[in-house]
mmCIF file of C-alpha atoms in Angstrom:
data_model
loop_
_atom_site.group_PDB
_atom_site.id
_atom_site.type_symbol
_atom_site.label_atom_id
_atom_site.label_comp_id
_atom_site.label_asym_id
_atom_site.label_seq_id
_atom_site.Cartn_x
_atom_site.Cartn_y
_atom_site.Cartn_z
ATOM 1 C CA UNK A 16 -104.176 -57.617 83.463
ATOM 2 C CA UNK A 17 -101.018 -56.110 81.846
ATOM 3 C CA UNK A 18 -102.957 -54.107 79.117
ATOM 4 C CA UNK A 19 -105.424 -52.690 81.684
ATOM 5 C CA UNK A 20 -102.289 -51.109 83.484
ATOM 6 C CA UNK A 21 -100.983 -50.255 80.075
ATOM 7 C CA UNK A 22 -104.167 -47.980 79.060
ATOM 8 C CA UNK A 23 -105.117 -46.845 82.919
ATOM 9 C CA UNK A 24 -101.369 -45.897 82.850
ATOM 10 C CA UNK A 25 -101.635 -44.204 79.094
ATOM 11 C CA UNK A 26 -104.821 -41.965 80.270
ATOM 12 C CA UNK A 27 -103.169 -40.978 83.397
ATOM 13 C CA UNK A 28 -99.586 -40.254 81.473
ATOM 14 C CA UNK A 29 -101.927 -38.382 79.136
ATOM 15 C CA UNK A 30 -103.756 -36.355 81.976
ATOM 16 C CA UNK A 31 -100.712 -35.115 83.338
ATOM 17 C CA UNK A 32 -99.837 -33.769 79.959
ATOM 18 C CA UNK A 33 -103.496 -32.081 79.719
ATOM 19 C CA UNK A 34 -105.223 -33.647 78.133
ATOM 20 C CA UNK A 35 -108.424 -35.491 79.814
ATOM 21 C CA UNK A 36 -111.152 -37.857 77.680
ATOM 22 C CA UNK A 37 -114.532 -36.445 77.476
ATOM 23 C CA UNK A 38 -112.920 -32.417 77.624
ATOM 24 C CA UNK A 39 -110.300 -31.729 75.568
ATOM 25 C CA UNK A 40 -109.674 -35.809 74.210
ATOM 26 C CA UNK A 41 -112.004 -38.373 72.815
ATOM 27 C CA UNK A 42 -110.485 -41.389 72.582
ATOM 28 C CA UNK A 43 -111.664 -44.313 69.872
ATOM 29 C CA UNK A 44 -110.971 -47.587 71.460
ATOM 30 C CA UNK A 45 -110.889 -51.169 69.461
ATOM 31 C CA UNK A 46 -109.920 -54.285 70.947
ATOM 32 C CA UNK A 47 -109.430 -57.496 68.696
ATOM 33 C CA UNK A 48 -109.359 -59.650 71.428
ATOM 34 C CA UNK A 49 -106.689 -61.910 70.692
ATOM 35 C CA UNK A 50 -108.773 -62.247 66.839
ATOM 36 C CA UNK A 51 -105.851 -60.888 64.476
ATOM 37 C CA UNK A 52 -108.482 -60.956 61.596
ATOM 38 C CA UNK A 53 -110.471 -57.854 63.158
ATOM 39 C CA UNK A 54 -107.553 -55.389 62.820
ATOM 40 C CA UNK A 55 -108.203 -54.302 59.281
ATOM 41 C CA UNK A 56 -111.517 -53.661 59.683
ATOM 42 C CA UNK A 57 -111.406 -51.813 62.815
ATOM 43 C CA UNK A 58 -108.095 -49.914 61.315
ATOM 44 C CA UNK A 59 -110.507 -48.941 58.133
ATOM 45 C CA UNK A 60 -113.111 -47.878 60.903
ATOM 46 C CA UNK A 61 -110.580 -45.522 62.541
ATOM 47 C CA UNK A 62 -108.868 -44.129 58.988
ATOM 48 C CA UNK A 63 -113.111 -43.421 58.428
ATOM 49 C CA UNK A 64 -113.704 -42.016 61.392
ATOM 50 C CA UNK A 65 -111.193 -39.158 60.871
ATOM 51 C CA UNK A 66 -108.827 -39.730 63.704
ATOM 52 C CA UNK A 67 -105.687 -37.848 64.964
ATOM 53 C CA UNK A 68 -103.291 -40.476 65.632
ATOM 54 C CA UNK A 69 -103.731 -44.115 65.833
ATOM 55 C CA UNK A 70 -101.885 -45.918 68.850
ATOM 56 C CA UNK A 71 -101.240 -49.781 67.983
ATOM 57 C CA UNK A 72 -100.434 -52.512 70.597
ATOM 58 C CA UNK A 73 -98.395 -54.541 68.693
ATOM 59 C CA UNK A 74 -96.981 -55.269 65.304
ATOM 60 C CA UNK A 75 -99.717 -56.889 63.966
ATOM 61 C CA UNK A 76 -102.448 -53.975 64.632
ATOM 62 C CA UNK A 77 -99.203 -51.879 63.236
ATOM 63 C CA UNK A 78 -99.128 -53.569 60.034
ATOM 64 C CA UNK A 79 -103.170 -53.322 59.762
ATOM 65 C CA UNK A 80 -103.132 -49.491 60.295
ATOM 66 C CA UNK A 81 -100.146 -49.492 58.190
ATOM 67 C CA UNK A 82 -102.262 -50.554 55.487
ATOM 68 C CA UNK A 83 -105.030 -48.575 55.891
ATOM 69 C CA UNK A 84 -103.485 -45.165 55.989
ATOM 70 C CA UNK A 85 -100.517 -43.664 54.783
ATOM 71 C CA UNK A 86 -101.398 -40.111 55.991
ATOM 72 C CA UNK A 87 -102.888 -40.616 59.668
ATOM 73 C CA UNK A 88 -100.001 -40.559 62.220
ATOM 74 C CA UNK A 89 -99.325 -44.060 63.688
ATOM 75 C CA UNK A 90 -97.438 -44.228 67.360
ATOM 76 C CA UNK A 91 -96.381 -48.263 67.933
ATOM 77 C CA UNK A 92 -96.848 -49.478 71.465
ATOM 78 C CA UNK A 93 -94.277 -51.626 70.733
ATOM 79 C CA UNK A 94 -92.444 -53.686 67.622
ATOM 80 C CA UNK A 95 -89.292 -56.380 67.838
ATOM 81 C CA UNK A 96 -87.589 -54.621 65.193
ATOM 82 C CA UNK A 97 -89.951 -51.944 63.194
ATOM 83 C CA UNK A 98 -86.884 -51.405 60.508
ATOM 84 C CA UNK A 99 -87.156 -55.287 59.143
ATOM 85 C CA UNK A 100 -90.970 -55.213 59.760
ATOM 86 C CA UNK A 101 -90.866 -52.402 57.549
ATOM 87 C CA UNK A 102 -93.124 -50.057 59.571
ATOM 88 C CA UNK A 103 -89.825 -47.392 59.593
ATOM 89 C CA UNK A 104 -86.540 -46.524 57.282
ATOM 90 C CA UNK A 105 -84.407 -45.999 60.332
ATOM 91 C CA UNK A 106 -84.653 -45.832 64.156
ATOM 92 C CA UNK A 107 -83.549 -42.647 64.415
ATOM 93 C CA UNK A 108 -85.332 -41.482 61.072
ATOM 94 C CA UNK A 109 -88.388 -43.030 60.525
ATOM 95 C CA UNK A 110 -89.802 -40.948 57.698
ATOM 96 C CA UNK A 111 -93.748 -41.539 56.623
ATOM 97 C CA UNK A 112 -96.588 -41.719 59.348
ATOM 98 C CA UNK A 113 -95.073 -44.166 62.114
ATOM 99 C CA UNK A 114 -92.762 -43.951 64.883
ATOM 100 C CA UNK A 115 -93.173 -44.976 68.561
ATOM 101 C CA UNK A 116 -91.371 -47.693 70.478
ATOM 102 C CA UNK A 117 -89.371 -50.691 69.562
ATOM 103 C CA UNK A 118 -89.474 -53.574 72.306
ATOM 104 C CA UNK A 119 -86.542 -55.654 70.477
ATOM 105 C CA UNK A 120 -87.743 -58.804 71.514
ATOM 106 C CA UNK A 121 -85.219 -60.587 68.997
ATOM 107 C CA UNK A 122 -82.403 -59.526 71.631
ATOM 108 C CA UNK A 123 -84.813 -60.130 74.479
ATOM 109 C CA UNK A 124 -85.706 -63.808 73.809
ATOM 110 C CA UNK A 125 -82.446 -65.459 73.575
ATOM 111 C CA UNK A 126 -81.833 -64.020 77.512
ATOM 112 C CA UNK A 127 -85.307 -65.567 78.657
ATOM 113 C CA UNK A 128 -83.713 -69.503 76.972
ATOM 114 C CA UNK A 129 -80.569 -68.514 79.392
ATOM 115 C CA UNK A 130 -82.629 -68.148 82.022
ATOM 116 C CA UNK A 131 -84.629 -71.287 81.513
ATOM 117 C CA UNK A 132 -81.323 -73.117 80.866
ATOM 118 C CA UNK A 133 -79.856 -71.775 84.162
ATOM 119 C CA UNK A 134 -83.317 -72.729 85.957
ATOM 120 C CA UNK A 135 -84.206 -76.150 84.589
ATOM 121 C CA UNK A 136 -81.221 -79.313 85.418
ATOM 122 C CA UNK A 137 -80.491 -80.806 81.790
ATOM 123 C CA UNK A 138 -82.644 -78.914 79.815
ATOM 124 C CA UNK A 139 -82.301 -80.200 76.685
ATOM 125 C CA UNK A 140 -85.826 -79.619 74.059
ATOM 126 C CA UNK A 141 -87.806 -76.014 74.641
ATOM 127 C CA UNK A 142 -90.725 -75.315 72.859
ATOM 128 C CA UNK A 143 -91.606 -71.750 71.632
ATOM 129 C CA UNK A 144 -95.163 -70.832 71.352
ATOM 130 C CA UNK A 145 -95.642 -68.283 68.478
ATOM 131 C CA UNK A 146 -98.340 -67.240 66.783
ATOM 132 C CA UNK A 147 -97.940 -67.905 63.192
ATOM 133 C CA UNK A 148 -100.228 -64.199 62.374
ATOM 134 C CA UNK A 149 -97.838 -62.244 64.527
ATOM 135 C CA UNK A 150 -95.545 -60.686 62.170
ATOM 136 C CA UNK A 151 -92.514 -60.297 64.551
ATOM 137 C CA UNK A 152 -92.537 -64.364 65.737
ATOM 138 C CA UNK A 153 -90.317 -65.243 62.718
ATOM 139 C CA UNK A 154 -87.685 -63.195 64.071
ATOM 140 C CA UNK A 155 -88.258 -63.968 67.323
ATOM 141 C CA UNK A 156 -88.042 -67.649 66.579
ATOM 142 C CA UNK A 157 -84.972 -67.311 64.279
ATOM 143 C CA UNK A 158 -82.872 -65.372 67.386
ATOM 144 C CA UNK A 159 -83.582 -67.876 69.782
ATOM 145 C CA UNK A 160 -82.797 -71.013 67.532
ATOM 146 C CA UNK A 161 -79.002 -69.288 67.202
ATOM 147 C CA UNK A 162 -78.734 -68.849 70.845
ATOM 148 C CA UNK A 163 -80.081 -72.738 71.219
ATOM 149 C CA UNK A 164 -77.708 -73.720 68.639
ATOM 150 C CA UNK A 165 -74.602 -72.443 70.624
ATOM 151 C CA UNK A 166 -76.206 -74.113 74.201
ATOM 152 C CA UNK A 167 -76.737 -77.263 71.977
ATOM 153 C CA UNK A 168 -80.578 -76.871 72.956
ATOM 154 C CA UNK A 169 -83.372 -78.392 70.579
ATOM 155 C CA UNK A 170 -85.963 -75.487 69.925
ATOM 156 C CA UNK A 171 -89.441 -77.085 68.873
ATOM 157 C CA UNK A 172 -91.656 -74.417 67.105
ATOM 158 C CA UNK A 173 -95.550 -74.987 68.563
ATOM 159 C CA UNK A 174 -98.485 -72.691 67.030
ATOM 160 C CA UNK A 175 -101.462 -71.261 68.293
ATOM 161 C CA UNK A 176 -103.560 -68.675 66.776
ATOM 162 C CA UNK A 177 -106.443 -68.964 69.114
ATOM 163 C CA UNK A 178 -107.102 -69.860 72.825
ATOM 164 C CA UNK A 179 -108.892 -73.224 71.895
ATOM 165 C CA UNK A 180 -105.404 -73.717 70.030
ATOM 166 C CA UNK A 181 -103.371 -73.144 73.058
ATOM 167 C CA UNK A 182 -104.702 -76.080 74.501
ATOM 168 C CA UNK A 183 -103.398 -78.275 70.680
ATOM 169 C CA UNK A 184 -100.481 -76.186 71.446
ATOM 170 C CA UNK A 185 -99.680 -77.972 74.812
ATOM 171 C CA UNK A 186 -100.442 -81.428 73.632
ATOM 172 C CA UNK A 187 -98.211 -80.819 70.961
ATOM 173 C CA UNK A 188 -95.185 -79.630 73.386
ATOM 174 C CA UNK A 189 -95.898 -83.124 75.791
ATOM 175 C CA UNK A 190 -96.044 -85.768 73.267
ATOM 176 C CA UNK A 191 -92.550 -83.898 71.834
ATOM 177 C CA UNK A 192 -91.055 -84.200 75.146
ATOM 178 C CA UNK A 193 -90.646 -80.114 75.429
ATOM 179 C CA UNK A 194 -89.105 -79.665 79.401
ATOM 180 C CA UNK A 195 -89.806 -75.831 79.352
ATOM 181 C CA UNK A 196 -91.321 -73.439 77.062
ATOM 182 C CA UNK A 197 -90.961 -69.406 75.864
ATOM 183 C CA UNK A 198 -93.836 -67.563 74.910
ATOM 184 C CA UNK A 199 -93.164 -65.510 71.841
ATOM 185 C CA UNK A 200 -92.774 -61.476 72.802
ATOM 186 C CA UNK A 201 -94.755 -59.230 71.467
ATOM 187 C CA UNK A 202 -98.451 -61.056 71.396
ATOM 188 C CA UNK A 203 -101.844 -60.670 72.170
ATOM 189 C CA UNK A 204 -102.877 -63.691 72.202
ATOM 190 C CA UNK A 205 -100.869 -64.859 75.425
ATOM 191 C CA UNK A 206 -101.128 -61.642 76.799
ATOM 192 C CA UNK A 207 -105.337 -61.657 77.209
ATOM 193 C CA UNK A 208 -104.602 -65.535 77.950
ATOM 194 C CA UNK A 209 -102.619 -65.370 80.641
ATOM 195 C CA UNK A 210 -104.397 -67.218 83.163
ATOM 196 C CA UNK A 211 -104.920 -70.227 80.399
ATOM 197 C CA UNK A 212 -101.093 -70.548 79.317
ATOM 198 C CA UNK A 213 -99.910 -70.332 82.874
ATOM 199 C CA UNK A 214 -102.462 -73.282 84.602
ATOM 200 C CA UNK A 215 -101.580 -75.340 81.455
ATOM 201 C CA UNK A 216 -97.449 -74.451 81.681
ATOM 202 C CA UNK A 217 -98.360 -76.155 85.472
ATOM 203 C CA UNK A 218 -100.850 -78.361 84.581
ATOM 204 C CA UNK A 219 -98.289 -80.046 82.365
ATOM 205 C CA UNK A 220 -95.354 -79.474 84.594
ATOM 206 C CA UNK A 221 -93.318 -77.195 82.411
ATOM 207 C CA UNK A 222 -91.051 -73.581 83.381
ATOM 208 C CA UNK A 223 -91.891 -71.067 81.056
ATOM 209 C CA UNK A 224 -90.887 -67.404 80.494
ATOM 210 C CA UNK A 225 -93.401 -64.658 78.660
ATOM 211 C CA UNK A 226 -92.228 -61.070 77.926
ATOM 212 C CA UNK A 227 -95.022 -59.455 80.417
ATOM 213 C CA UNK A 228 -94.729 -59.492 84.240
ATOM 214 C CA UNK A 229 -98.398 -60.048 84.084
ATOM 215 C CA UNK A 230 -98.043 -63.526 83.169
ATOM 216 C CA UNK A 231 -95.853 -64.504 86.555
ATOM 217 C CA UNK A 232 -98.409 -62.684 88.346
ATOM 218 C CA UNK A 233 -101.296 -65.335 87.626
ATOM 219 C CA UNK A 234 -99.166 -68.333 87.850
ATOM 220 C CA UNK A 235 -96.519 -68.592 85.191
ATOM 221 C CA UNK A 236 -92.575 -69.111 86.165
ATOM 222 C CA UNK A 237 -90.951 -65.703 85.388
ATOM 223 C CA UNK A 238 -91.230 -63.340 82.687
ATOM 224 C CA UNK A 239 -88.515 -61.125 81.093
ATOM 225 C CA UNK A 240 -88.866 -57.928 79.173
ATOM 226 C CA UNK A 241 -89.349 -54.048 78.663
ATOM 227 C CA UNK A 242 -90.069 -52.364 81.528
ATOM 228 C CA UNK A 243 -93.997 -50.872 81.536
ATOM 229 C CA UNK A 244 -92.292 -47.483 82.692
ATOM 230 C CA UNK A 245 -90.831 -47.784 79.221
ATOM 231 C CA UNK A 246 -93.995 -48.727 77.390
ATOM 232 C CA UNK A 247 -95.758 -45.982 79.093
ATOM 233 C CA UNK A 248 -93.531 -43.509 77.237
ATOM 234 C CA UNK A 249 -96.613 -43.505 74.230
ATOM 235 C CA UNK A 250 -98.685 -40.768 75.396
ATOM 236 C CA UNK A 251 -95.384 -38.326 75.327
ATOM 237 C CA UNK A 252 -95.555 -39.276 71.546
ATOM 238 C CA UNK A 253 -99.030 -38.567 71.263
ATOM 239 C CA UNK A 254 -98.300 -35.487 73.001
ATOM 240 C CA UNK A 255 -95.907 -33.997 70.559
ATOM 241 C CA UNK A 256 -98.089 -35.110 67.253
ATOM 242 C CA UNK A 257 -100.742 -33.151 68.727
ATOM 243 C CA UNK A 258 -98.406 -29.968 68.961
ATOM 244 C CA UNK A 259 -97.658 -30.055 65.252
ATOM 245 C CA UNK A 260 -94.638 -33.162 65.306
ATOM 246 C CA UNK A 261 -94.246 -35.076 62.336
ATOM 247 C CA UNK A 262 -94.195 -38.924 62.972
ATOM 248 C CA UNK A 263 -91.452 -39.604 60.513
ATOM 249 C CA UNK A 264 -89.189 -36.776 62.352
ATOM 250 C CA UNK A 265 -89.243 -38.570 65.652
ATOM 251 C CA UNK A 266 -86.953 -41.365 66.605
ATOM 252 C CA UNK A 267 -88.381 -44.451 67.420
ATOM 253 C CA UNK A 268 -87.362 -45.361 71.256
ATOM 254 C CA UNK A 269 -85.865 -48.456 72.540
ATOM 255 C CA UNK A 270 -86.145 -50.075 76.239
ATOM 256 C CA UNK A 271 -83.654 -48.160 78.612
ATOM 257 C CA UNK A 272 -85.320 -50.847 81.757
ATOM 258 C CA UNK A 273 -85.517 -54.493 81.313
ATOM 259 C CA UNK A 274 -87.638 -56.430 84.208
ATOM 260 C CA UNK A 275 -87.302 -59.745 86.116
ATOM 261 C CA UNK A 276 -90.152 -61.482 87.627
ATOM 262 C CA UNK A 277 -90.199 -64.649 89.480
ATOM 263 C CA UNK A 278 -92.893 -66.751 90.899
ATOM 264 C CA UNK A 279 -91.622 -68.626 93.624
ATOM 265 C CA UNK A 280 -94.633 -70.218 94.372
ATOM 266 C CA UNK A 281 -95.035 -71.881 90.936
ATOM 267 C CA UNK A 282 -90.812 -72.895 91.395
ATOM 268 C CA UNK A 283 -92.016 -74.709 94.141
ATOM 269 C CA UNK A 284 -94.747 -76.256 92.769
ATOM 270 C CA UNK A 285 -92.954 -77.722 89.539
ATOM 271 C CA UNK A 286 -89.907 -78.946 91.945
ATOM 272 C CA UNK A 287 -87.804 -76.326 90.739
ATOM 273 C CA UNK A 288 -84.918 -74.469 92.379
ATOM 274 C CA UNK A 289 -83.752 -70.955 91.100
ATOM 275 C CA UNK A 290 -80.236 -69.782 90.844
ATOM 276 C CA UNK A 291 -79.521 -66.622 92.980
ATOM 277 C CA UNK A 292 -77.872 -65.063 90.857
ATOM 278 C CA UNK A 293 -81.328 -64.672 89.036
ATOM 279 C CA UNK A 294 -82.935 -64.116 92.522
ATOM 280 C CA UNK A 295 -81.051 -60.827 93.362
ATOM 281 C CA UNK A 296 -81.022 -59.651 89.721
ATOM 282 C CA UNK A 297 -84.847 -59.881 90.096
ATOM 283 C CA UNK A 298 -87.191 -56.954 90.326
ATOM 284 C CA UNK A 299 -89.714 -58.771 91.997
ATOM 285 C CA UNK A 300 -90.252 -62.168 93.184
ATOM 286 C CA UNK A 301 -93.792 -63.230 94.306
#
């Protein structure tokens, strides 16, 4: 799935800078699994534990290590806007103990409701799928409600917090009469649910767009978003912090790539047709 490339892609990125786990590296790994509620205790556990630098997937475990140390250098795998999350003073400045990449999934999501618009005939009510512990879905929700209110869209906010939830979560977006659906950027949640969200997005006969090209690859519509070349850009962080960098001295990186992935297959299945002018701006189309 899209985080196992992420890390496999990390440890290699960090190889090639010399560093290997077990000789000169020791990794601490902690997964929530998609359970927000673990990431201050596992963020105390690493502060305890004495480590280095603490990499975050998202701004939720950013905001948990956030909390839990003020002195341990923090590198974000990504954050929709880490200046109003208030993880860092300025992009270019960042001053205290975090820096890493921004994914600016505000500016992202309003381009995945064009695409839905251009892909779905009389689109008219689209659902968003946020999850309400996810400190970057506000924004998220609030950028795509001003692009809907230009397009004269209705944007119908559905929560989930859990994967049992995701299934309320659809039942909610029928009996509203959603036709298509964006899931929130920036989440766990959908991320280690992929398979779940996309057989229910076709199970209920509704186009959706996610941030993460792993979520076209098991079944959903398209997906639109930061590159993973881009993401993989952590380990040069971790890199420099190791050679004496300050956190608060390096600029926090935005996306240079943005990708495009289509599932035909899935088109097909929900009766859809898609525009070519998204087919030969795609990057990949399965």
């Amino acid at each position: 799935m899209e985080s196992d490339y992420q890390f496999g892609a990390m440890l290699q990125d960090l190889r090639e800078l010399g560093y290997v786990e077990g000789k000169n590296l020791v990794i601490e790994w902690r997964f929530a699994d998609g359970k927000y509620e673990r990431f201050a205790g596992m963020a105390a556990e690493l502060v305890q534990s004495k480590v280095d630098v603490i990499v975050t997937g998202g701004p939720t475990a950013t905001s948990a290590a956030q909390k839990a140390t003020t002195t341990i250098p923090i590198i974000m795998g990504g954050s929709g806007d880490p200046v109003s999350e208030g993880f860092v003073k300025s992009l270019s400045r960042p001053g205290g103990n975090i820096t890493g990449l921004s994914s600016i999934t505000a500016e992202t999501s309003p381009k995945q409701l064009e695409m839905l618009l251009s892909t779905v005939p009389r689109l008219s009510r689209v659902a968003v799928l946020v999850n309400p512990t996810n400190v970057s879905h506000a924004m998220v929700l609030t950028s795509i409600q001003a692009a809907a209110k230009t397009a004269r869209v209705t944007i119908l906010r559905v929560e989930a917090r859990t994967a049992p939830e995701i299934d309320q979560a659809f039942s909610v977006m029928t009996r509203e009469k959603a036709g298509a659906f964006i899931a929130a950027a920036g989440d766990a949640l959908v991320r280690e649910n992929a398979h779940q969200v996309a057989g229910l997005a076709i199970k209920h006969r509704l186009p959706s767009v996610a941030a993460f090209r792993g979520y076209p690859e098991v079944g959903g519509l398209m997906s639109y978003g930061p590159s993973l070349s881009d993401i993989r850009r952590v380990a040069a962080y971790v890199d420099r912090i190791f050679k004496g960098a300050k956190p608060g001295d390096l600029p926090v990186e935005q996306p240079v790539k943005f990708e495009l992935i289509i599932n035909g297959k899935t088109a097909k299945a929900l009766g859809l047709t898609i525009p070519q002018s998204l087919l030969v701006s795609a990057d990949k189309v399965i």
